[in-house]
PDB file of C-alpha atoms in Angstrom:
ATOM      1  CA  MET R   1      91.763  85.215  56.437  1.00  0.00           C
ATOM      2  CA  ALA R   2      92.416  85.999  52.824  1.00  0.00           C
ATOM      3  CA  THR R   3      96.007  85.121  51.962  1.00  0.00           C
ATOM      4  CA  ASN R   4      96.599  88.365  50.084  1.00  0.00           C
ATOM      5  CA  ASN R   5      95.546  90.385  53.150  1.00  0.00           C
ATOM      6  CA  LYS R   6      97.826  88.362  55.378  1.00  0.00           C
ATOM      7  CA  ASP R   7     100.765  88.822  53.004  1.00  0.00           C
ATOM      8  CA  ALA R   8     100.018  92.534  52.654  1.00  0.00           C
ATOM      9  CA  PHE R   9      99.864  92.866  56.442  1.00  0.00           C
ATOM     10  CA  ARG R  10     103.215  91.089  56.789  1.00  0.00           C
ATOM     11  CA  ASP R  11     104.773  93.484  54.252  1.00  0.00           C
ATOM     12  CA  TYR R  12     103.240  96.437  56.074  1.00  0.00           C
ATOM     13  CA  LEU R  13     104.743  95.360  59.409  1.00  0.00           C
ATOM     14  CA  GLN R  14     108.116  94.663  57.836  1.00  0.00           C
ATOM     15  CA  PHE R  15     108.612  97.578  55.488  1.00  0.00           C
ATOM     16  CA  GLU R  16     106.461 100.377  56.889  1.00  0.00           C
ATOM     17  CA  LYS R  17     106.439  99.656  60.607  1.00  0.00           C
ATOM     18  CA  LYS R  18     109.942  98.106  60.448  1.00  0.00           C
ATOM     19  CA  TYR R  19     109.128  95.457  63.039  1.00  0.00           C
ATOM     20  CA  SER R  20     111.554  92.621  63.721  1.00  0.00           C
ATOM     21  CA  PRO R  21     110.884  89.146  62.236  1.00  0.00           C
ATOM     22  CA  HIS R  22     110.155  87.868  65.754  1.00  0.00           C
ATOM     23  CA  THR R  23     107.474  90.527  66.331  1.00  0.00           C
ATOM     24  CA  ILE R  24     105.937  89.992  62.889  1.00  0.00           C
ATOM     25  CA  ASN R  25     105.655  86.237  63.475  1.00  0.00           C
ATOM     26  CA  ALA R  26     104.049  86.860  66.872  1.00  0.00           C
ATOM     27  CA  TYR R  27     101.419  89.146  65.283  1.00  0.00           C
ATOM     28  CA  LEU R  28     100.629  86.682  62.496  1.00  0.00           C
ATOM     29  CA  ASN R  29     100.483  83.682  64.843  1.00  0.00           C
ATOM     30  CA  ASP R  30      97.928  85.470  67.032  1.00  0.00           C
ATOM     31  CA  ILE R  31      95.818  86.290  63.979  1.00  0.00           C
ATOM     32  CA  ILE R  32      96.006  82.718  62.657  1.00  0.00           C
ATOM     33  CA  TYR R  33      95.068  81.433  66.130  1.00  0.00           C
ATOM     34  CA  PHE R  34      91.929  83.595  66.127  1.00  0.00           C
ATOM     35  CA  GLU R  35      91.174  82.540  62.560  1.00  0.00           C
ATOM     36  CA  SER R  36      91.279  78.882  63.638  1.00  0.00           C
ATOM     37  CA  PHE R  37      88.988  79.573  66.615  1.00  0.00           C
ATOM     38  CA  ASN R  38      86.552  81.485  64.428  1.00  0.00           C
ATOM     39  CA  LYS R  39      86.439  78.687  61.873  1.00  0.00           C
ATOM     40  CA  GLN R  40      85.844  76.035  64.542  1.00  0.00           C
ATOM     41  CA  TYR R  41      83.123  77.807  66.530  1.00  0.00           C
ATOM     42  CA  PHE R  42      81.489  80.078  63.983  1.00  0.00           C
ATOM     43  CA  GLU R  43      82.196  78.124  60.775  1.00  0.00           C
ATOM     44  CA  GLN R  44      83.564  81.284  59.211  1.00  0.00           C
ATOM     45  CA  GLU R  45      86.466  80.876  56.795  1.00  0.00           C
ATOM     46  CA  THR R  46      87.855  84.400  57.059  1.00  0.00           C
ATOM     47  CA  ILE R  47      88.089  86.953  59.844  1.00  0.00           C
ATOM     48  CA  GLU R  48      87.881  90.096  57.750  1.00  0.00           C
ATOM     49  CA  GLN R  49      84.177  90.420  58.568  1.00  0.00           C
ATOM     50  CA  VAL R  50      83.576  89.561  62.223  1.00  0.00           C
ATOM     51  CA  ASN R  51      81.673  91.222  65.030  1.00  0.00           C
ATOM     52  CA  TYR R  52      82.882  92.002  68.512  1.00  0.00           C
ATOM     53  CA  SER R  53      80.840  89.192  70.098  1.00  0.00           C
ATOM     54  CA  GLN R  54      82.959  86.669  68.181  1.00  0.00           C
ATOM     55  CA  ILE R  55      86.146  88.246  69.444  1.00  0.00           C
ATOM     56  CA  ARG R  56      84.664  88.381  72.938  1.00  0.00           C
ATOM     57  CA  SER R  57      84.001  84.633  72.751  1.00  0.00           C
ATOM     58  CA  TRP R  58      87.657  84.078  71.889  1.00  0.00           C
ATOM     59  CA  ILE R  59      88.749  86.210  74.848  1.00  0.00           C
ATOM     60  CA  VAL R  60      86.512  84.207  77.205  1.00  0.00           C
ATOM     61  CA  SER R  61      87.894  80.965  75.766  1.00  0.00           C
ATOM     62  CA  LEU R  62      91.484  82.119  76.334  1.00  0.00           C
ATOM     63  CA  VAL R  63      90.793  83.186  79.920  1.00  0.00           C
ATOM     64  CA  GLU R  64      89.041  79.878  80.666  1.00  0.00           C
ATOM     65  CA  ASP R  65      92.085  78.061  79.306  1.00  0.00           C
ATOM     66  CA  GLY R  66      94.233  79.839  81.888  1.00  0.00           C
ATOM     67  CA  VAL R  67      95.885  82.339  79.557  1.00  0.00           C
ATOM     68  CA  SER R  68      97.029  85.378  81.550  1.00  0.00           C
ATOM     69  CA  ASN R  69      95.359  88.748  81.038  1.00  0.00           C
ATOM     70  CA  SER R  70      98.599  90.275  79.771  1.00  0.00           C
ATOM     71  CA  THR R  71      98.945  87.540  77.132  1.00  0.00           C
ATOM     72  CA  VAL R  72      95.297  87.974  76.101  1.00  0.00           C
ATOM     73  CA  ASN R  73      95.910  91.715  75.754  1.00  0.00           C
ATOM     74  CA  ARG R  74      98.912  91.020  73.554  1.00  0.00           C
ATOM     75  CA  LYS R  75      96.871  88.761  71.285  1.00  0.00           C
ATOM     76  CA  ILE R  76      94.108  91.348  71.008  1.00  0.00           C
ATOM     77  CA  ALA R  77      96.717  94.003  70.202  1.00  0.00           C
ATOM     78  CA  SER R  78      97.729  91.856  67.220  1.00  0.00           C
ATOM     79  CA  LEU R  79      94.108  91.718  66.060  1.00  0.00           C
ATOM     80  CA  LYS R  80      93.729  95.469  66.549  1.00  0.00           C
ATOM     81  CA  ALA R  81      96.751  96.107  64.369  1.00  0.00           C
ATOM     82  CA  PHE R  82      95.352  93.829  61.666  1.00  0.00           C
ATOM     83  CA  TYR R  83      91.937  95.490  61.625  1.00  0.00           C
ATOM     84  CA  ARG R  84      93.493  98.961  61.615  1.00  0.00           C
ATOM     85  CA  PHE R  85      95.470  97.841  58.573  1.00  0.00           C
ATOM     86  CA  LEU R  86      92.316  96.549  56.854  1.00  0.00           C
ATOM     87  CA  LEU R  87      90.687  99.921  57.473  1.00  0.00           C
ATOM     88  CA  LYS R  88      93.740 101.649  56.045  1.00  0.00           C
ATOM     89  CA  ILE R  89      93.557  99.662  52.797  1.00  0.00           C
ATOM     90  CA  LYS R  90      89.743  99.970  52.746  1.00  0.00           C
ATOM     91  CA  GLN R  91      89.034  96.251  53.097  1.00  0.00           C
ATOM     92  CA  ILE R  92      86.616  96.912  55.970  1.00  0.00           C
ATOM     93  CA  GLN R  93      84.504  99.904  56.986  1.00  0.00           C
ATOM     94  CA  ILE R  94      84.319  99.347  60.766  1.00  0.00           C
ATOM     95  CA  ASN R  95      86.963  98.121  63.188  1.00  0.00           C
ATOM     96  CA  PRO R  96      85.270  95.458  65.380  1.00  0.00           C
ATOM     97  CA  LEU R  97      87.705  96.261  68.196  1.00  0.00           C
ATOM     98  CA  LEU R  98      87.152  99.999  68.175  1.00  0.00           C
ATOM     99  CA  LYS R  99      85.551 100.137  71.636  1.00  0.00           C
ATOM    100  CA  HIS R 100      87.398  97.207  73.190  1.00  0.00           C
ATOM    101  CA  LYS R 101      89.021  97.837  76.570  1.00  0.00           C
ATOM    102  CA  ALA R 102      92.065  95.850  77.585  1.00  0.00           C
ATOM    103  CA  LEU R 103      91.772  93.377  80.453  1.00  0.00           C
ATOM    104  CA  LYS R 104      93.134  94.596  83.759  1.00  0.00           C
ATOM    105  CA  THR R 105      96.589  93.355  84.627  1.00  0.00           C
ATOM    106  CA  GLU R 106      98.644  93.570  87.771  1.00  0.00           C
ATOM    107  CA  LYS R 107     101.631  95.836  87.392  1.00  0.00           C
ATOM    108  CA  LYS R 108     104.687  93.862  88.395  1.00  0.00           C
ATOM    109  CA  LEU R 109     107.205  95.931  90.279  1.00  0.00           C
ATOM    110  CA  GLN R 110     110.610  95.663  88.646  1.00  0.00           C
ATOM    111  CA  ILE R 111     113.090  95.902  91.508  1.00  0.00           C
ATOM    112  CA  PRO R 112     116.496  97.140  90.357  1.00  0.00           C
ATOM    113  CA  PHE R 113     119.794  95.980  91.811  1.00  0.00           C
ATOM    114  CA  SER R 114     121.261  98.268  94.439  1.00  0.00           C
ATOM    115  CA  GLU R 115     124.552 100.040  93.845  1.00  0.00           C
ATOM    116  CA  LYS R 116     126.029  97.770  96.540  1.00  0.00           C
ATOM    117  CA  GLU R 117     124.919  94.634  94.676  1.00  0.00           C
ATOM    118  CA  LEU R 118     126.444  95.919  91.440  1.00  0.00           C
ATOM    119  CA  THR R 119     129.730  96.765  93.148  1.00  0.00           C
ATOM    120  CA  GLU R 120     129.900  93.345  94.786  1.00  0.00           C
ATOM    121  CA  ALA R 121     129.060  91.477  91.576  1.00  0.00           C
ATOM    122  CA  LEU R 122     131.719  93.304  89.572  1.00  0.00           C
ATOM    123  CA  SER R 123     134.374  93.250  92.301  1.00  0.00           C
ATOM    124  CA  GLN R 124     134.098  89.493  92.797  1.00  0.00           C
ATOM    125  CA  ASN R 125     135.230  89.171  89.184  1.00  0.00           C
ATOM    126  CA  SER R 126     137.667  92.087  89.200  1.00  0.00           C
ATOM    127  CA  HIS R 127     140.608  89.895  88.201  1.00  0.00           C
ATOM    128  CA  SER R 128     138.910  88.098  85.327  1.00  0.00           C
ATOM    129  CA  GLU R 129     141.266  86.049  83.197  1.00  0.00           C
ATOM    130  CA  GLY R 130     140.590  84.100  80.047  1.00  0.00           C
ATOM    131  CA  PHE R 131     138.176  84.687  77.215  1.00  0.00           C
ATOM    132  CA  GLN R 132     134.921  83.644  78.920  1.00  0.00           C
ATOM    133  CA  GLU R 133     135.457  85.493  82.201  1.00  0.00           C
ATOM    134  CA  ILE R 134     136.539  88.681  80.425  1.00  0.00           C
ATOM    135  CA  ARG R 135     133.546  88.448  78.047  1.00  0.00           C
ATOM    136  CA  ASP R 136     131.065  87.840  80.847  1.00  0.00           C
ATOM    137  CA  LYS R 137     132.277  90.785  82.921  1.00  0.00           C
ATOM    138  CA  LEU R 138     132.192  93.050  79.863  1.00  0.00           C
ATOM    139  CA  ILE R 139     128.584  92.033  79.128  1.00  0.00           C
ATOM    140  CA  VAL R 140     127.526  92.891  82.694  1.00  0.00           C
ATOM    141  CA  GLU R 141     129.416  96.197  82.520  1.00  0.00           C
ATOM    142  CA  LEU R 142     127.753  97.108  79.213  1.00  0.00           C
ATOM    143  CA  PHE R 143     124.255  96.309  80.458  1.00  0.00           C
ATOM    144  CA  TYR R 144     124.789  98.395  83.574  1.00  0.00           C
ATOM    145  CA  THR R 145     126.659 101.342  82.050  1.00  0.00           C
ATOM    146  CA  SER R 146     124.793 101.719  78.760  1.00  0.00           C
ATOM    147  CA  GLY R 147     121.238 100.444  79.378  1.00  0.00           C
ATOM    148  CA  ILE R 148     121.474  98.376  76.209  1.00  0.00           C
ATOM    149  CA  ARG R 149     118.740  95.807  75.507  1.00  0.00           C
ATOM    150  CA  ARG R 150     119.572  92.091  75.425  1.00  0.00           C
ATOM    151  CA  THR R 151     118.804  91.705  71.719  1.00  0.00           C
ATOM    152  CA  GLU R 152     120.788  94.881  70.958  1.00  0.00           C
ATOM    153  CA  LEU R 153     123.818  93.502  72.756  1.00  0.00           C
ATOM    154  CA  ILE R 154     123.574  90.125  71.038  1.00  0.00           C
ATOM    155  CA  HIS R 155     123.419  91.778  67.603  1.00  0.00           C
ATOM    156  CA  LEU R 156     126.268  94.222  68.223  1.00  0.00           C
ATOM    157  CA  LYS R 157     128.810  93.914  65.433  1.00  0.00           C
ATOM    158  CA  CYS R 158     132.512  94.612  65.602  1.00  0.00           C
ATOM    159  CA  SER R 159     131.965  97.479  63.179  1.00  0.00           C
ATOM    160  CA  ASN R 160     129.596  99.092  65.710  1.00  0.00           C
ATOM    161  CA  VAL R 161     132.435  99.683  68.166  1.00  0.00           C
ATOM    162  CA  ASN R 162     134.424 102.916  68.028  1.00  0.00           C
ATOM    163  CA  ILE R 163     137.100 102.757  70.708  1.00  0.00           C
ATOM    164  CA  MET R 164     138.628 106.057  69.562  1.00  0.00           C
ATOM    165  CA  SER R 165     135.420 107.961  70.339  1.00  0.00           C
ATOM    166  CA  ASN R 166     134.282 105.698  73.202  1.00  0.00           C
ATOM    167  CA  THR R 167     130.947 104.957  71.531  1.00  0.00           C
ATOM    168  CA  LEU R 168     128.756 102.105  70.353  1.00  0.00           C
ATOM    169  CA  LYS R 169     126.299 102.214  67.473  1.00  0.00           C
ATOM    170  CA  VAL R 170     123.180 100.292  68.478  1.00  0.00           C
ATOM    171  CA  LEU R 171     120.354  99.092  66.267  1.00  0.00           C
ATOM    172  CA  GLY R 172     117.234  99.285  68.405  1.00  0.00           C
ATOM    173  CA  LYS R 173     113.541  98.578  67.942  1.00  0.00           C
ATOM    174  CA  ARG R 174     112.095  99.292  64.498  1.00  0.00           C
ATOM    175  CA  ASN R 175     115.652  99.515  63.145  1.00  0.00           C
ATOM    176  CA  LYS R 176     116.278 102.837  64.874  1.00  0.00           C
ATOM    177  CA  GLU R 177     119.961 103.556  65.339  1.00  0.00           C
ATOM    178  CA  ARG R 178     121.379 105.376  68.333  1.00  0.00           C
ATOM    179  CA  ILE R 179     124.898 106.136  69.516  1.00  0.00           C
ATOM    180  CA  LEU R 180     125.743 105.207  73.097  1.00  0.00           C
ATOM    181  CA  PRO R 181     128.692 106.600  75.051  1.00  0.00           C
ATOM    182  CA  ILE R 182     130.798 104.048  76.912  1.00  0.00           C
ATOM    183  CA  LEU R 183     132.849 104.779  80.026  1.00  0.00           C
ATOM    184  CA  PRO R 184     136.682 104.582  79.938  1.00  0.00           C
ATOM    185  CA  ILE R 185     136.659 101.636  82.359  1.00  0.00           C
ATOM    186  CA  VAL R 186     134.394  99.746  79.932  1.00  0.00           C
ATOM    187  CA  VAL R 187     136.602 100.690  76.969  1.00  0.00           C
ATOM    188  CA  GLU R 188     139.539  99.076  78.784  1.00  0.00           C
ATOM    189  CA  GLN R 189     137.521  95.907  79.327  1.00  0.00           C
ATOM    190  CA  LEU R 190     136.362  96.018  75.708  1.00  0.00           C
ATOM    191  CA  SER R 191     139.918  96.289  74.380  1.00  0.00           C
ATOM    192  CA  LEU R 192     140.956  93.361  76.564  1.00  0.00           C
ATOM    193  CA  TYR R 193     138.035  91.272  75.303  1.00  0.00           C
ATOM    194  CA  ILE R 194     138.756  92.041  71.634  1.00  0.00           C
ATOM    195  CA  LYS R 195     142.343  90.894  72.172  1.00  0.00           C
ATOM    196  CA  GLU R 196     141.217  87.620  73.802  1.00  0.00           C
ATOM    197  CA  ARG R 197     138.580  87.133  71.106  1.00  0.00           C
ATOM    198  CA  SER R 198     141.264  87.184  68.418  1.00  0.00           C
ATOM    199  CA  PHE R 199     142.856  84.079  69.989  1.00  0.00           C
ATOM    200  CA  LEU R 200     139.757  81.892  69.492  1.00  0.00           C
ATOM    201  CA  GLU R 201     140.595  78.789  67.477  1.00  0.00           C
ATOM    202  CA  THR R 202     137.378  78.935  65.457  1.00  0.00           C
ATOM    203  CA  ILE R 203     135.261  81.979  64.619  1.00  0.00           C
ATOM    204  CA  VAL R 204     132.024  81.215  62.761  1.00  0.00           C
ATOM    205  CA  ASP R 205     130.006  84.402  63.281  1.00  0.00           C
ATOM    206  CA  GLY R 206     132.904  86.805  62.935  1.00  0.00           C
ATOM    207  CA  ASP R 207     130.825  89.926  62.276  1.00  0.00           C
ATOM    208  CA  TYR R 208     129.313  89.801  65.761  1.00  0.00           C
ATOM    209  CA  LEU R 209     131.171  91.275  68.727  1.00  0.00           C
ATOM    210  CA  PHE R 210     130.122  88.790  71.385  1.00  0.00           C
ATOM    211  CA  LEU R 211     130.810  85.121  70.721  1.00  0.00           C
ATOM    212  CA  THR R 212     130.801  81.799  72.542  1.00  0.00           C
ATOM    213  CA  LYS R 213     134.110  79.982  72.970  1.00  0.00           C
ATOM    214  CA  LYS R 214     133.169  78.067  69.798  1.00  0.00           C
ATOM    215  CA  GLY R 215     132.992  81.323  67.855  1.00  0.00           C
ATOM    216  CA  LEU R 216     129.200  81.461  67.567  1.00  0.00           C
ATOM    217  CA  LYS R 217     126.857  84.405  68.140  1.00  0.00           C
ATOM    218  CA  LEU R 218     125.266  84.399  71.597  1.00  0.00           C
ATOM    219  CA  SER R 219     121.659  83.310  72.117  1.00  0.00           C
ATOM    220  CA  ASP R 220     118.977  84.999  74.243  1.00  0.00           C
ATOM    221  CA  SER R 221     118.949  82.139  76.738  1.00  0.00           C
ATOM    222  CA  PHE R 222     122.762  82.180  77.027  1.00  0.00           C
ATOM    223  CA  VAL R 223     122.776  85.855  78.021  1.00  0.00           C
ATOM    224  CA  TYR R 224     119.872  85.406  80.438  1.00  0.00           C
ATOM    225  CA  ARG R 225     121.629  82.499  82.192  1.00  0.00           C
ATOM    226  CA  LEU R 226     124.867  84.472  82.341  1.00  0.00           C
ATOM    227  CA  ILE R 227     123.260  87.424  84.151  1.00  0.00           C
ATOM    228  CA  ASN R 228     121.265  85.185  86.474  1.00  0.00           C
ATOM    229  CA  SER R 229     124.408  83.284  87.418  1.00  0.00           C
ATOM    230  CA  TYR R 230     126.507  86.436  87.805  1.00  0.00           C
ATOM    231  CA  PHE R 231     124.195  87.925  90.413  1.00  0.00           C
ATOM    232  CA  SER R 232     123.146  84.710  92.184  1.00  0.00           C
ATOM    233  CA  THR R 233     125.746  85.119  94.947  1.00  0.00           C
ATOM    234  CA  VAL R 234     125.192  88.818  95.641  1.00  0.00           C
ATOM    235  CA  SER R 235     121.420  89.246  95.305  1.00  0.00           C
ATOM    236  CA  GLU R 236     118.390  87.440  96.704  1.00  0.00           C
ATOM    237  CA  LYS R 237     116.041  89.036  94.172  1.00  0.00           C
ATOM    238  CA  VAL R 238     113.797  86.504  92.457  1.00  0.00           C
ATOM    239  CA  LYS R 239     114.364  88.023  89.026  1.00  0.00           C
ATOM    240  CA  LYS R 240     117.927  88.560  87.898  1.00  0.00           C
ATOM    241  CA  SER R 241     117.881  89.318  84.195  1.00  0.00           C
ATOM    242  CA  PRO R 242     119.325  91.592  81.500  1.00  0.00           C
ATOM    243  CA  HIS R 243     116.151  93.691  81.679  1.00  0.00           C
ATOM    244  CA  ILE R 244     116.637  94.228  85.417  1.00  0.00           C
ATOM    245  CA  LEU R 245     120.138  95.521  84.631  1.00  0.00           C
ATOM    246  CA  ARG R 246     118.644  97.918  82.064  1.00  0.00           C
ATOM    247  CA  HIS R 247     116.126  98.961  84.700  1.00  0.00           C
ATOM    248  CA  THR R 248     118.974  99.426  87.188  1.00  0.00           C
ATOM    249  CA  PHE R 249     120.895 101.596  84.726  1.00  0.00           C
ATOM    250  CA  ALA R 250     117.929 103.957  84.339  1.00  0.00           C
ATOM    251  CA  THR R 251     117.086 104.023  88.049  1.00  0.00           C
ATOM    252  CA  HIS R 252     120.648 104.749  89.184  1.00  0.00           C
ATOM    253  CA  LEU R 253     120.987 107.562  86.636  1.00  0.00           C
ATOM    254  CA  LEU R 254     117.743 109.148  87.827  1.00  0.00           C
ATOM    255  CA  ASN R 255     118.731 108.703  91.481  1.00  0.00           C
ATOM    256  CA  ASN R 256     121.963 110.557  90.786  1.00  0.00           C
ATOM    257  CA  GLY R 257     120.391 113.558  89.088  1.00  0.00           C
ATOM    258  CA  ALA R 258     120.060 112.631  85.393  1.00  0.00           C
ATOM    259  CA  ASP R 259     117.067 114.224  83.696  1.00  0.00           C
ATOM    260  CA  LEU R 260     114.310 112.086  82.241  1.00  0.00           C
ATOM    261  CA  ASN R 261     114.858 113.215  78.646  1.00  0.00           C
ATOM    262  CA  SER R 262     118.521 112.204  78.700  1.00  0.00           C
ATOM    263  CA  VAL R 263     117.650 108.773  80.099  1.00  0.00           C
ATOM    264  CA  LYS R 264     114.958 108.432  77.418  1.00  0.00           C
ATOM    265  CA  GLU R 265     117.532 109.032  74.665  1.00  0.00           C
ATOM    266  CA  LEU R 266     120.016 106.596  76.171  1.00  0.00           C
ATOM    267  CA  LEU R 267     117.380 103.872  76.488  1.00  0.00           C
ATOM    268  CA  GLY R 268     116.168 104.421  72.931  1.00  0.00           C
ATOM    269  CA  HIS R 269     112.557 105.053  73.947  1.00  0.00           C
ATOM    270  CA  SER R 270     110.280 106.760  71.448  1.00  0.00           C
ATOM    271  CA  SER R 271     108.298 108.573  74.151  1.00  0.00           C
ATOM    272  CA  LEU R 272     108.743 109.761  77.725  1.00  0.00           C
ATOM    273  CA  ALA R 273     105.832 107.571  78.810  1.00  0.00           C
ATOM    274  CA  SER R 274     108.018 104.496  78.322  1.00  0.00           C
ATOM    275  CA  THR R 275     110.818 105.990  80.396  1.00  0.00           C
ATOM    276  CA  GLN R 276     108.562 107.105  83.234  1.00  0.00           C
ATOM    277  CA  ILE R 277     108.035 103.523  84.379  1.00  0.00           C
ATOM    278  CA  TYR R 278     111.554 103.712  85.795  1.00  0.00           C
ATOM    279  CA  THR R 279     110.821 106.731  87.962  1.00  0.00           C
ATOM    280  CA  HIS R 280     108.995 104.802  90.678  1.00  0.00           C
ATOM    281  CA  SER R 281     112.309 103.445  91.970  1.00  0.00           C
ATOM    282  CA  SER R 282     113.911 106.867  92.119  1.00  0.00           C
ATOM    283  CA  LEU R 283     110.804 108.110  93.915  1.00  0.00           C
ATOM    284  CA  SER R 284     111.932 106.387  97.127  1.00  0.00           C
ATOM    285  CA  GLU R 285     115.217 108.297  96.915  1.00  0.00           C
ATOM    286  CA  LEU R 286     113.291 111.506  96.265  1.00  0.00           C
ATOM    287  CA  LYS R 287     111.071 110.865  99.308  1.00  0.00           C
ATOM    288  CA  LYS R 288     114.140 110.392 101.470  1.00  0.00           C
ATOM    289  CA  VAL R 289     115.667 113.697 100.321  1.00  0.00           C
ATOM    290  CA  TYR R 290     112.309 115.431 100.718  1.00  0.00           C
ATOM    291  CA  GLN R 291     111.746 114.182 104.259  1.00  0.00           C
ATOM    292  CA  GLU R 292     115.261 115.088 105.330  1.00  0.00           C
ATOM    293  CA  ALA R 293     115.162 118.547 103.762  1.00  0.00           C
ATOM    294  CA  HIS R 294     111.667 119.931 104.333  1.00  0.00           C
ATOM    295  CA  PRO R 295     111.413 122.239 107.389  1.00  0.00           C
ATOM    296  CA  ARG R 296     107.976 120.926 108.348  1.00  0.00           C
ATOM    297  CA  ASN R 297     109.453 117.506 108.936  1.00  0.00           C
ATOM    298  CA  LYS R 298     111.917 118.884 111.485  1.00  0.00           C
ATOM    299  CA  LYS R 299     109.366 120.264 113.887  1.00  0.00           C
TER     300      LYS R 299
END
């Protein structure tokens, strides 16, 4: 792949699409991976001019190596984006992936926590004392009451918190800002945490709201382990993660009468299609109401 095209593509993803560094690196790594395959098997130095059969060979190779269909689809999505960009800047005339159809994948059912599980998890730590316990409970509360993403929570800064107006300013995907309301009970926990945070002996990453006891910004793995541990005694679900809490937030709102558009705005989704994946859980609640209420079911 010509270096100037790769650099131009990186700039395009960063400045026009406003993707995160992590996403940009993932795109470029997939493209470089295909470039290496193409060079090895087709002795072709660049991938600007390839045909679909070459890409198909790569797909077959990935599948034979045990790569999951969803991962293959992600890699092909990176290639698609690259070739669309080359079309845009008139480096190619035909997109070799124009008629490609994604591999079929099994839809994994994301099972939210029940309201009972949430109540039990939070009540078992209702008398949290000390910096770490107060921080951990606040993180769980924020995930459940705001629907915030893990990376959004990790990158929350102290300046993003407005206790007077009970709001948080969140920087979401593609650098899109949104304002989230926070419940009074969470504001109380937040004020308590900020007070405890000020007593830390060392603060390295002071701009960030959530810190370790050593004063460092939290990592993805730290937050994942925290949530998994928090719910291990109250839930037998295989997956206990920040995303399941976000899923639970959306499902419980929908179950209790929130409209889809409002949930979409709170989650920071760009389209309703993204939000609709959460409606399957509320469907069971809807079925229950329907069966209990419809006259034909009483005969």
